[in-house]
Amino acid sequence: MRGIPLSERKNLGALLDTHSQNDVMARIPQFSEAETDNFVAPPAVVPEQLGVLMFNMERGVHLAEIQEFLRDCPDIQPFDVILANELDDGCARSGNRNTARELAEAFGLNYAWGLEFIELVNDENEKGFHGNAVFSRWPITRAGVIRLPEQYNWYFDRQKRIGGRLAVYAQLDVGGRPLGVVSIHLENRTHGEGRRVQMETILEAVRRELPDMPVILGGDLNTNTFDGRDKEDIGDIATDPEMRRRCLEDVFSFEELLPMSAADGYQIVPEEPKLTRRKPLPGGDFLPLRLDWILLKGAAATESHMVSTAREDLTYAKPGSALEAFTGAELSDHNAIWALCRLDA
């Protein structure tokens, strides 16, 4: 995706002191585009079931290790589709690389990527682009972005960004049959109602853009059961065992977007209440959260599970590999979700 010169990015950012995010984003055509490329021919055989991986890759800062995780982790095989969050394009923190395109090229996958934010805090960013992606072994016949209602203005955050949350959708050709897939990233700095409104926008767009076909949605829905702007509330939850339990076991009761999606006919997996996010807390502890999901309609997950990205669980790393040499606490601040999916007849 075409970048924007640093001086122009700064000028556009300065407009946010007096203009809304929507006003400024309307001046930037990249926010309404999906970068798409089909690198490979479709597989010769259509499998009975498709492997779907949902993974927030935390900006792609550990790209070499992520590639080895995708290649070597037995618990995410096979994958035919990846629904990915937080992939940089031209950010210094990830080596100013187009992380989505590199992953697609490395694994022979077709991809569609959408721009979520333009990062303004680091002048070393070649582009400062950050977004979400869909990867597929099957041809992408069309793709686009779904911009979501603003629930938090990221320009006035310490990260200082132009943009807002979005979903990226793609229509795939799976052996002559259409399949809709959507990568979603909902707002963490809001309450459950704010996320419900964003999810409602996505479900409406799916009905409009991907009609009359099976659809698989997935992403970091930030279903933390509290308002991410309220640090006092987070502190109360962190010190109360019963409130900590709700973050894993009672998510449906506090995040209306999930029962709303179920009422619309979506199967939601995985069902087991395991953490997918380790939110750091003062003193070295973390708050276990259940944020990442796969939702299916016109298809069914016959298997699904969480896959840890904590360093102690990377036991399959090959000798001499970047993954074996990795010294961080976690490959990403999210675990991955994998499902084996059968399309309805």
mmCIF file of C-alpha atoms in Angstrom:
data_model
loop_
_atom_site.group_PDB
_atom_site.id
_atom_site.type_symbol
_atom_site.label_atom_id
_atom_site.label_comp_id
_atom_site.label_asym_id
_atom_site.label_seq_id
_atom_site.Cartn_x
_atom_site.Cartn_y
_atom_site.Cartn_z
ATOM 1 C CA MET A 1 0.000 0.000 0.000
ATOM 2 C CA ARG A 2 1.317 3.425 -0.985
ATOM 3 C CA GLY A 3 2.840 5.276 1.942
ATOM 4 C CA ILE A 4 2.440 8.908 2.969
ATOM 5 C CA PRO A 5 5.504 11.186 3.422
ATOM 6 C CA LEU A 6 6.357 11.958 7.056
ATOM 7 C CA SER A 7 5.642 15.684 6.722
ATOM 8 C CA GLU A 8 2.209 14.956 5.277
ATOM 9 C CA ARG A 9 1.459 12.429 8.024
ATOM 10 C CA LYS A 10 2.319 15.059 10.623
ATOM 11 C CA ASN A 11 0.131 17.662 8.950
ATOM 12 C CA LEU A 12 -2.766 15.242 8.786
ATOM 13 C CA GLY A 13 -2.268 14.310 12.414
ATOM 14 C CA ALA A 14 -2.274 17.953 13.484
ATOM 15 C CA LEU A 15 -5.747 18.319 11.972
ATOM 16 C CA LEU A 16 -7.051 16.024 14.695
ATOM 17 C CA ASP A 17 -6.637 18.807 17.243
ATOM 18 C CA THR A 18 -9.694 20.420 15.653
ATOM 19 C CA HIS A 19 -11.226 17.767 13.360
ATOM 20 C CA SER A 20 -12.740 14.322 13.930
ATOM 21 C CA GLN A 21 -11.031 11.090 13.001
ATOM 22 C CA ASN A 22 -13.658 10.514 10.305
ATOM 23 C CA ASP A 23 -12.959 13.930 8.774
ATOM 24 C CA VAL A 24 -9.219 13.298 8.586
ATOM 25 C CA MET A 25 -9.542 9.682 7.448
ATOM 26 C CA ALA A 26 -11.756 10.833 4.568
ATOM 27 C CA ARG A 27 -8.713 12.692 3.199
ATOM 28 C CA ILE A 28 -6.656 9.468 3.173
ATOM 29 C CA PRO A 29 -7.831 6.975 0.510
ATOM 30 C CA GLN A 30 -5.744 4.148 1.989
ATOM 31 C CA PHE A 31 -8.282 3.849 4.824
ATOM 32 C CA SER A 32 -10.948 2.666 2.387
ATOM 33 C CA GLU A 33 -8.738 0.204 0.477
ATOM 34 C CA ALA A 34 -7.677 -3.397 0.968
ATOM 35 C CA GLU A 35 -4.196 -4.324 -0.232
ATOM 36 C CA THR A 36 -4.751 -7.655 -1.989
ATOM 37 C CA ASP A 37 -2.538 -10.071 -3.858
ATOM 38 C CA ASN A 38 -3.035 -13.590 -5.171
ATOM 39 C CA PHE A 39 0.361 -15.270 -5.258
ATOM 40 C CA VAL A 40 -0.543 -18.893 -5.763
ATOM 41 C CA ALA A 41 -2.799 -21.218 -7.712
ATOM 42 C CA PRO A 42 -5.471 -23.021 -5.699
ATOM 43 C CA PRO A 43 -4.789 -26.459 -4.243
ATOM 44 C CA ALA A 44 -5.566 -29.325 -6.610
ATOM 45 C CA VAL A 45 -7.879 -31.002 -4.094
ATOM 46 C CA VAL A 46 -10.553 -29.461 -1.890
ATOM 47 C CA PRO A 47 -10.246 -30.968 1.608
ATOM 48 C CA GLU A 48 -13.313 -32.171 3.475
ATOM 49 C CA GLN A 49 -12.562 -29.614 6.187
ATOM 50 C CA LEU A 50 -10.608 -26.354 6.291
ATOM 51 C CA GLY A 51 -8.150 -25.406 8.992
ATOM 52 C CA VAL A 52 -8.703 -21.846 10.246
ATOM 53 C CA LEU A 53 -6.195 -20.023 12.457
ATOM 54 C CA MET A 54 -7.009 -16.797 14.308
ATOM 55 C CA PHE A 55 -3.929 -14.993 15.633
ATOM 56 C CA ASN A 56 -3.208 -11.499 16.934
ATOM 57 C CA MET A 57 0.454 -11.269 15.913
ATOM 58 C CA GLU A 58 1.303 -8.207 18.053
ATOM 59 C CA ARG A 59 2.542 -5.992 15.222
ATOM 60 C CA GLY A 60 4.721 -8.695 13.667
ATOM 61 C CA VAL A 61 7.691 -7.599 15.775
ATOM 62 C CA HIS A 62 8.863 -11.236 16.077
ATOM 63 C CA LEU A 63 8.277 -12.064 12.427
ATOM 64 C CA ALA A 64 10.964 -14.743 12.036
ATOM 65 C CA GLU A 65 9.721 -16.560 15.127
ATOM 66 C CA ILE A 66 6.091 -16.232 14.016
ATOM 67 C CA GLN A 67 6.990 -17.825 10.682
ATOM 68 C CA GLU A 68 8.554 -20.774 12.493
ATOM 69 C CA PHE A 69 5.529 -21.012 14.809
ATOM 70 C CA LEU A 70 3.262 -21.215 11.756
ATOM 71 C CA ARG A 71 5.501 -23.818 10.126
ATOM 72 C CA ASP A 72 6.371 -26.023 13.099
ATOM 73 C CA CYS A 73 3.604 -25.849 15.709
ATOM 74 C CA PRO A 74 1.676 -29.138 15.352
ATOM 75 C CA ASP A 75 -1.441 -27.782 17.077
ATOM 76 C CA ILE A 76 -2.284 -25.334 14.261
ATOM 77 C CA GLN A 77 -1.965 -27.753 11.348
ATOM 78 C CA PRO A 78 -3.398 -27.653 8.832
ATOM 79 C CA PHE A 79 -4.284 -24.047 8.194
ATOM 80 C CA ASP A 80 -6.001 -23.003 4.993
ATOM 81 C CA VAL A 81 -7.066 -19.577 6.263
ATOM 82 C CA ILE A 82 -5.437 -17.211 8.767
ATOM 83 C CA LEU A 83 -7.400 -14.346 10.293
ATOM 84 C CA ALA A 84 -4.706 -12.033 11.655
ATOM 85 C CA ASN A 85 -4.654 -8.889 13.767
ATOM 86 C CA GLU A 86 -1.938 -6.294 14.353
ATOM 87 C CA LEU A 87 0.385 -6.508 11.370
ATOM 88 C CA ASP A 88 2.648 -3.547 10.613
ATOM 89 C CA ASP A 89 3.626 -2.054 7.288
ATOM 90 C CA GLY A 90 6.543 0.358 7.476
ATOM 91 C CA CYS A 91 6.896 0.678 11.270
ATOM 92 C CA ALA A 92 10.333 0.933 12.833
ATOM 93 C CA ARG A 93 9.389 -1.389 15.706
ATOM 94 C CA SER A 94 8.989 -4.264 13.202
ATOM 95 C CA GLY A 95 11.927 -3.334 10.982
ATOM 96 C CA ASN A 96 9.913 -1.129 8.588
ATOM 97 C CA ARG A 97 8.729 -4.295 6.858
ATOM 98 C CA ASN A 98 5.439 -5.118 5.195
ATOM 99 C CA THR A 99 4.836 -7.953 7.633
ATOM 100 C CA ALA A 100 1.624 -9.238 6.015
ATOM 101 C CA ARG A 101 3.128 -9.444 2.548
ATOM 102 C CA GLU A 102 6.261 -11.160 3.863
ATOM 103 C CA LEU A 103 4.179 -13.794 5.612
ATOM 104 C CA ALA A 104 2.090 -14.349 2.486
ATOM 105 C CA GLU A 105 5.191 -14.763 0.326
ATOM 106 C CA ALA A 106 6.900 -17.039 2.849
ATOM 107 C CA PHE A 107 3.980 -19.480 3.016
ATOM 108 C CA GLY A 108 2.598 -19.193 -0.497
ATOM 109 C CA LEU A 109 -0.644 -17.600 0.674
ATOM 110 C CA ASN A 110 -2.926 -15.054 -0.944
ATOM 111 C CA TYR A 111 -3.741 -12.118 1.301
ATOM 112 C CA ALA A 112 -5.832 -9.012 1.891
ATOM 113 C CA TRP A 113 -4.699 -6.359 4.395
ATOM 114 C CA GLY A 114 -6.548 -3.300 5.672
ATOM 115 C CA LEU A 115 -5.209 -0.147 7.331
ATOM 116 C CA GLU A 116 -6.375 0.335 10.913
ATOM 117 C CA PHE A 117 -4.026 3.077 12.158
ATOM 118 C CA ILE A 118 -1.279 5.428 11.017
ATOM 119 C CA GLU A 119 1.192 5.654 13.896
ATOM 120 C CA LEU A 120 2.452 9.181 14.550
ATOM 121 C CA VAL A 121 4.855 8.824 17.494
ATOM 122 C CA ASN A 122 8.023 7.642 15.716
ATOM 123 C CA ASP A 123 9.645 9.675 12.936
ATOM 124 C CA GLU A 124 11.664 6.573 11.963
ATOM 125 C CA ASN A 125 8.525 4.917 10.607
ATOM 126 C CA GLU A 126 8.703 4.705 6.811
ATOM 127 C CA LYS A 127 4.895 4.468 6.631
ATOM 128 C CA GLY A 128 3.623 3.967 10.180
ATOM 129 C CA PHE A 129 0.819 1.713 8.903
ATOM 130 C CA HIS A 130 -0.782 -0.891 11.167
ATOM 131 C CA GLY A 131 -3.698 -3.182 10.374
ATOM 132 C CA ASN A 132 -5.382 -6.557 10.012
ATOM 133 C CA ALA A 133 -5.228 -9.269 7.386
ATOM 134 C CA VAL A 134 -6.772 -12.361 5.854
ATOM 135 C CA PHE A 135 -4.485 -15.072 4.420
ATOM 136 C CA SER A 136 -5.769 -17.904 2.238
ATOM 137 C CA ARG A 137 -4.541 -20.886 0.246
ATOM 138 C CA TRP A 138 -7.566 -20.274 -1.986
ATOM 139 C CA PRO A 139 -7.954 -17.412 -4.478
ATOM 140 C CA ILE A 140 -9.344 -14.120 -3.166
ATOM 141 C CA THR A 141 -11.961 -12.996 -5.682
ATOM 142 C CA ARG A 142 -12.678 -9.693 -3.938
ATOM 143 C CA ALA A 143 -11.876 -7.971 -0.667
ATOM 144 C CA GLY A 144 -12.586 -4.806 1.246
ATOM 145 C CA VAL A 145 -12.658 -3.125 4.639
ATOM 146 C CA ILE A 146 -15.441 -2.487 7.135
ATOM 147 C CA ARG A 147 -14.821 0.659 9.143
ATOM 148 C CA LEU A 148 -16.316 0.518 12.624
ATOM 149 C CA PRO A 149 -18.081 3.194 14.694
ATOM 150 C CA GLU A 150 -15.557 5.069 16.809
ATOM 151 C CA GLN A 151 -15.568 4.202 20.503
ATOM 152 C CA TYR A 152 -12.226 5.838 21.398
ATOM 153 C CA ASN A 153 -10.134 8.547 19.744
ATOM 154 C CA TRP A 154 -6.602 7.168 19.525
ATOM 155 C CA TYR A 155 -5.083 10.527 18.620
ATOM 156 C CA PHE A 156 -5.413 11.609 22.248
ATOM 157 C CA ASP A 157 -3.757 8.436 23.511
ATOM 158 C CA ARG A 158 -0.061 8.093 24.315
ATOM 159 C CA GLN A 159 0.235 6.070 21.077
ATOM 160 C CA LYS A 160 -1.154 9.000 19.027
ATOM 161 C CA ARG A 161 -2.730 7.561 15.899
ATOM 162 C CA ILE A 162 -4.848 8.493 12.918
ATOM 163 C CA GLY A 163 -7.540 5.898 12.301
ATOM 164 C CA GLY A 164 -9.875 3.516 14.054
ATOM 165 C CA ARG A 165 -10.909 -0.096 14.392
ATOM 166 C CA LEU A 166 -11.865 -2.102 11.331
ATOM 167 C CA ALA A 167 -12.545 -5.522 9.891
ATOM 168 C CA VAL A 168 -11.083 -6.894 6.638
ATOM 169 C CA TYR A 169 -13.281 -9.179 4.555
ATOM 170 C CA ALA A 170 -12.539 -11.400 1.580
ATOM 171 C CA GLN A 171 -14.528 -13.688 -0.666
ATOM 172 C CA LEU A 172 -12.625 -16.887 -1.427
ATOM 173 C CA ASP A 173 -13.081 -19.363 -4.242
ATOM 174 C CA VAL A 174 -12.796 -22.780 -2.587
ATOM 175 C CA GLY A 175 -12.925 -25.227 -5.476
ATOM 176 C CA GLY A 176 -15.619 -23.221 -7.218
ATOM 177 C CA ARG A 177 -17.582 -22.536 -4.037
ATOM 178 C CA PRO A 178 -17.651 -19.063 -2.436
ATOM 179 C CA LEU A 179 -16.582 -18.653 1.189
ATOM 180 C CA GLY A 180 -16.596 -15.361 3.078
ATOM 181 C CA VAL A 181 -13.921 -14.716 5.702
ATOM 182 C CA VAL A 182 -13.492 -11.697 7.967
ATOM 183 C CA SER A 183 -10.634 -10.596 10.252
ATOM 184 C CA ILE A 184 -11.954 -8.396 13.086
ATOM 185 C CA HIS A 185 -10.336 -6.132 15.677
ATOM 186 C CA LEU A 186 -12.760 -4.509 18.104
ATOM 187 C CA GLU A 187 -12.031 -1.689 20.534
ATOM 188 C CA ASN A 188 -10.401 -2.460 23.877
ATOM 189 C CA ARG A 189 -10.776 1.079 25.245
ATOM 190 C CA THR A 190 -14.538 0.929 25.604
ATOM 191 C CA HIS A 191 -17.267 -1.077 27.347
ATOM 192 C CA GLY A 192 -19.255 -4.078 26.188
ATOM 193 C CA GLU A 193 -21.942 -1.916 24.612
ATOM 194 C CA GLY A 194 -19.365 -0.121 22.475
ATOM 195 C CA ARG A 195 -18.061 -3.443 21.194
ATOM 196 C CA ARG A 196 -21.622 -4.671 20.593
ATOM 197 C CA VAL A 197 -22.274 -1.656 18.356
ATOM 198 C CA GLN A 198 -19.094 -2.376 16.408
ATOM 199 C CA MET A 199 -20.001 -6.054 16.010
ATOM 200 C CA GLU A 200 -23.496 -5.134 14.862
ATOM 201 C CA THR A 201 -21.898 -3.056 12.095
ATOM 202 C CA ILE A 202 -19.835 -6.079 11.043
ATOM 203 C CA LEU A 203 -22.782 -8.483 10.962
ATOM 204 C CA GLU A 204 -24.752 -6.029 8.830
ATOM 205 C CA ALA A 205 -21.801 -5.617 6.448
ATOM 206 C CA VAL A 206 -21.357 -9.402 6.172
ATOM 207 C CA ARG A 207 -24.999 -9.781 5.153
ATOM 208 C CA ARG A 208 -24.482 -7.084 2.527
ATOM 209 C CA GLU A 209 -21.011 -7.949 1.209
ATOM 210 C CA LEU A 210 -20.928 -11.752 1.599
ATOM 211 C CA PRO A 211 -24.509 -12.914 0.987
ATOM 212 C CA ASP A 212 -25.617 -16.471 0.261
ATOM 213 C CA MET A 213 -22.390 -18.184 1.252
ATOM 214 C CA PRO A 214 -20.778 -19.728 4.340
ATOM 215 C CA VAL A 215 -18.882 -17.179 6.422
ATOM 216 C CA ILE A 216 -16.095 -17.526 8.979
ATOM 217 C CA LEU A 217 -15.323 -14.526 11.177
ATOM 218 C CA GLY A 218 -12.508 -14.269 13.671
ATOM 219 C CA GLY A 219 -10.421 -11.852 15.607
ATOM 220 C CA ASP A 220 -9.404 -10.118 18.779
ATOM 221 C CA LEU A 221 -12.853 -8.995 19.907
ATOM 222 C CA ASN A 222 -11.407 -7.511 23.127
ATOM 223 C CA THR A 223 -14.155 -9.154 25.166
ATOM 224 C CA ASN A 224 -12.488 -8.291 28.454
ATOM 225 C CA THR A 225 -15.832 -7.859 30.382
ATOM 226 C CA PHE A 226 -14.902 -4.333 31.532
ATOM 227 C CA ASP A 227 -14.283 -0.853 30.165
ATOM 228 C CA GLY A 228 -10.674 -0.769 29.015
ATOM 229 C CA ARG A 229 -10.468 2.960 29.746
ATOM 230 C CA ASP A 230 -11.134 2.437 33.469
ATOM 231 C CA LYS A 231 -7.870 1.547 35.185
ATOM 232 C CA GLU A 232 -9.557 1.494 38.603
ATOM 233 C CA ASP A 233 -12.012 -1.137 37.386
ATOM 234 C CA ILE A 234 -9.141 -3.202 35.975
ATOM 235 C CA GLY A 235 -7.368 -2.980 39.334
ATOM 236 C CA ASP A 236 -10.468 -4.168 41.193
ATOM 237 C CA ILE A 237 -10.835 -7.147 38.879
ATOM 238 C CA ALA A 238 -7.169 -8.060 39.188
ATOM 239 C CA THR A 239 -7.415 -8.363 43.011
ATOM 240 C CA ASP A 240 -10.808 -10.127 43.208
ATOM 241 C CA PRO A 241 -10.782 -13.885 42.458
ATOM 242 C CA GLU A 242 -14.467 -13.936 41.557
ATOM 243 C CA MET A 243 -14.086 -11.018 39.132
ATOM 244 C CA ARG A 244 -10.996 -12.624 37.625
ATOM 245 C CA ARG A 245 -13.059 -15.770 37.067
ATOM 246 C CA ARG A 246 -15.670 -13.828 35.103
ATOM 247 C CA CYS A 247 -13.008 -12.765 32.571
ATOM 248 C CA LEU A 248 -12.770 -16.407 31.490
ATOM 249 C CA GLU A 249 -16.034 -18.101 32.457
ATOM 250 C CA ASP A 250 -18.727 -15.409 32.291
ATOM 251 C CA VAL A 251 -17.709 -13.503 29.171
ATOM 252 C CA PHE A 252 -21.089 -14.093 27.480
ATOM 253 C CA SER A 253 -22.849 -12.425 30.418
ATOM 254 C CA PHE A 254 -20.821 -9.229 30.161
ATOM 255 C CA GLU A 255 -20.179 -8.970 26.402
ATOM 256 C CA GLU A 256 -23.510 -8.749 24.576
ATOM 257 C CA LEU A 257 -21.849 -9.044 21.157
ATOM 258 C CA LEU A 258 -21.405 -12.787 21.758
ATOM 259 C CA PRO A 259 -25.047 -13.745 22.486
ATOM 260 C CA MET A 260 -26.101 -11.291 19.761
ATOM 261 C CA SER A 261 -23.925 -13.157 17.250
ATOM 262 C CA ALA A 262 -25.181 -16.520 18.483
ATOM 263 C CA ALA A 263 -28.772 -15.326 18.032
ATOM 264 C CA ASP A 264 -27.867 -14.414 14.441
ATOM 265 C CA GLY A 265 -26.937 -18.030 13.793
ATOM 266 C CA TYR A 266 -23.195 -18.046 14.465
ATOM 267 C CA GLN A 267 -21.376 -20.890 16.166
ATOM 268 C CA ILE A 268 -18.745 -19.386 18.487
ATOM 269 C CA VAL A 269 -15.543 -21.264 19.351
ATOM 270 C CA PRO A 270 -13.598 -22.311 21.247
ATOM 271 C CA GLU A 271 -16.089 -23.175 23.964
ATOM 272 C CA GLU A 272 -13.602 -24.050 26.706
ATOM 273 C CA PRO A 273 -12.842 -21.043 28.963
ATOM 274 C CA LYS A 274 -9.100 -20.675 28.439
ATOM 275 C CA LEU A 275 -7.161 -17.432 28.341
ATOM 276 C CA THR A 276 -6.065 -15.938 25.035
ATOM 277 C CA ARG A 277 -4.474 -12.766 26.444
ATOM 278 C CA ARG A 278 -2.106 -12.184 29.340
ATOM 279 C CA LYS A 279 -2.715 -8.551 30.346
ATOM 280 C CA PRO A 280 0.311 -7.342 32.345
ATOM 281 C CA LEU A 281 -0.305 -5.999 35.848
ATOM 282 C CA PRO A 282 1.989 -4.103 38.223
ATOM 283 C CA GLY A 283 4.302 -6.398 40.149
ATOM 284 C CA GLY A 284 4.726 -8.932 37.363
ATOM 285 C CA ASP A 285 1.328 -10.623 37.584
ATOM 286 C CA PHE A 286 -1.096 -10.747 34.660
ATOM 287 C CA LEU A 287 -4.855 -10.743 34.222
ATOM 288 C CA PRO A 288 -6.055 -13.746 32.146
ATOM 289 C CA LEU A 289 -8.528 -12.620 29.486
ATOM 290 C CA ARG A 290 -10.567 -14.422 26.831
ATOM 291 C CA LEU A 291 -10.517 -12.052 23.869
ATOM 292 C CA ASP A 292 -10.032 -14.106 20.698
ATOM 293 C CA TRP A 293 -12.763 -16.039 18.884
ATOM 294 C CA ILE A 294 -13.845 -17.738 15.661
ATOM 295 C CA LEU A 295 -17.499 -17.415 14.563
ATOM 296 C CA LEU A 296 -19.070 -19.566 11.852
ATOM 297 C CA LYS A 297 -22.327 -19.448 9.913
ATOM 298 C CA GLY A 298 -23.102 -21.877 7.112
ATOM 299 C CA ALA A 299 -20.160 -23.858 8.447
ATOM 300 C CA ALA A 300 -19.373 -25.771 11.625
ATOM 301 C CA ALA A 301 -16.241 -26.251 13.691
ATOM 302 C CA THR A 302 -15.690 -29.942 14.372
ATOM 303 C CA GLU A 303 -12.591 -29.215 16.471
ATOM 304 C CA SER A 304 -11.268 -26.046 18.105
ATOM 305 C CA HIS A 305 -8.718 -25.110 20.731
ATOM 306 C CA MET A 306 -6.436 -22.429 22.098
ATOM 307 C CA VAL A 307 -2.727 -22.613 21.235
ATOM 308 C CA SER A 308 -0.289 -21.028 23.672
ATOM 309 C CA THR A 309 2.406 -18.635 22.455
ATOM 310 C CA ALA A 310 4.204 -18.488 25.830
ATOM 311 C CA ARG A 311 7.894 -19.302 25.535
ATOM 312 C CA GLU A 312 7.694 -22.347 27.840
ATOM 313 C CA ASP A 313 5.170 -23.920 25.472
ATOM 314 C CA LEU A 314 7.282 -23.582 22.303
ATOM 315 C CA THR A 315 8.669 -27.083 22.858
ATOM 316 C CA TYR A 316 8.521 -27.997 19.168
ATOM 317 C CA ALA A 317 11.128 -25.376 18.193
ATOM 318 C CA LYS A 318 13.779 -26.928 15.977
ATOM 319 C CA PRO A 319 17.428 -26.925 17.063
ATOM 320 C CA GLY A 320 19.240 -23.808 15.879
ATOM 321 C CA SER A 321 16.020 -22.015 14.965
ATOM 322 C CA ALA A 322 15.017 -18.461 15.819
ATOM 323 C CA LEU A 323 12.161 -19.921 17.858
ATOM 324 C CA GLU A 324 14.570 -21.996 19.952
ATOM 325 C CA ALA A 325 16.750 -18.918 20.542
ATOM 326 C CA PHE A 326 13.757 -16.731 21.447
ATOM 327 C CA THR A 327 14.200 -15.229 24.936
ATOM 328 C CA GLY A 328 11.008 -13.199 25.329
ATOM 329 C CA ALA A 329 8.225 -14.238 27.695
ATOM 330 C CA GLU A 330 5.761 -14.727 24.845
ATOM 331 C CA LEU A 331 5.825 -14.817 21.066
ATOM 332 C CA SER A 332 2.759 -12.574 21.071
ATOM 333 C CA ASP A 333 0.711 -11.071 23.892
ATOM 334 C CA HIS A 334 -2.161 -13.214 22.578
ATOM 335 C CA ASN A 335 -2.522 -16.950 22.216
ATOM 336 C CA ALA A 336 -3.799 -18.295 18.913
ATOM 337 C CA ILE A 337 -7.115 -20.016 18.170
ATOM 338 C CA TRP A 338 -7.395 -22.897 15.698
ATOM 339 C CA ALA A 339 -10.490 -24.642 14.348
ATOM 340 C CA LEU A 340 -11.195 -27.387 11.851
ATOM 341 C CA CYS A 341 -14.252 -26.283 9.879
ATOM 342 C CA ARG A 342 -16.698 -28.116 7.659
ATOM 343 C CA LEU A 343 -18.748 -26.069 5.176
ATOM 344 C CA ASP A 344 -22.459 -26.871 5.132
ATOM 345 C CA ALA A 345 -23.678 -28.880 2.135
#
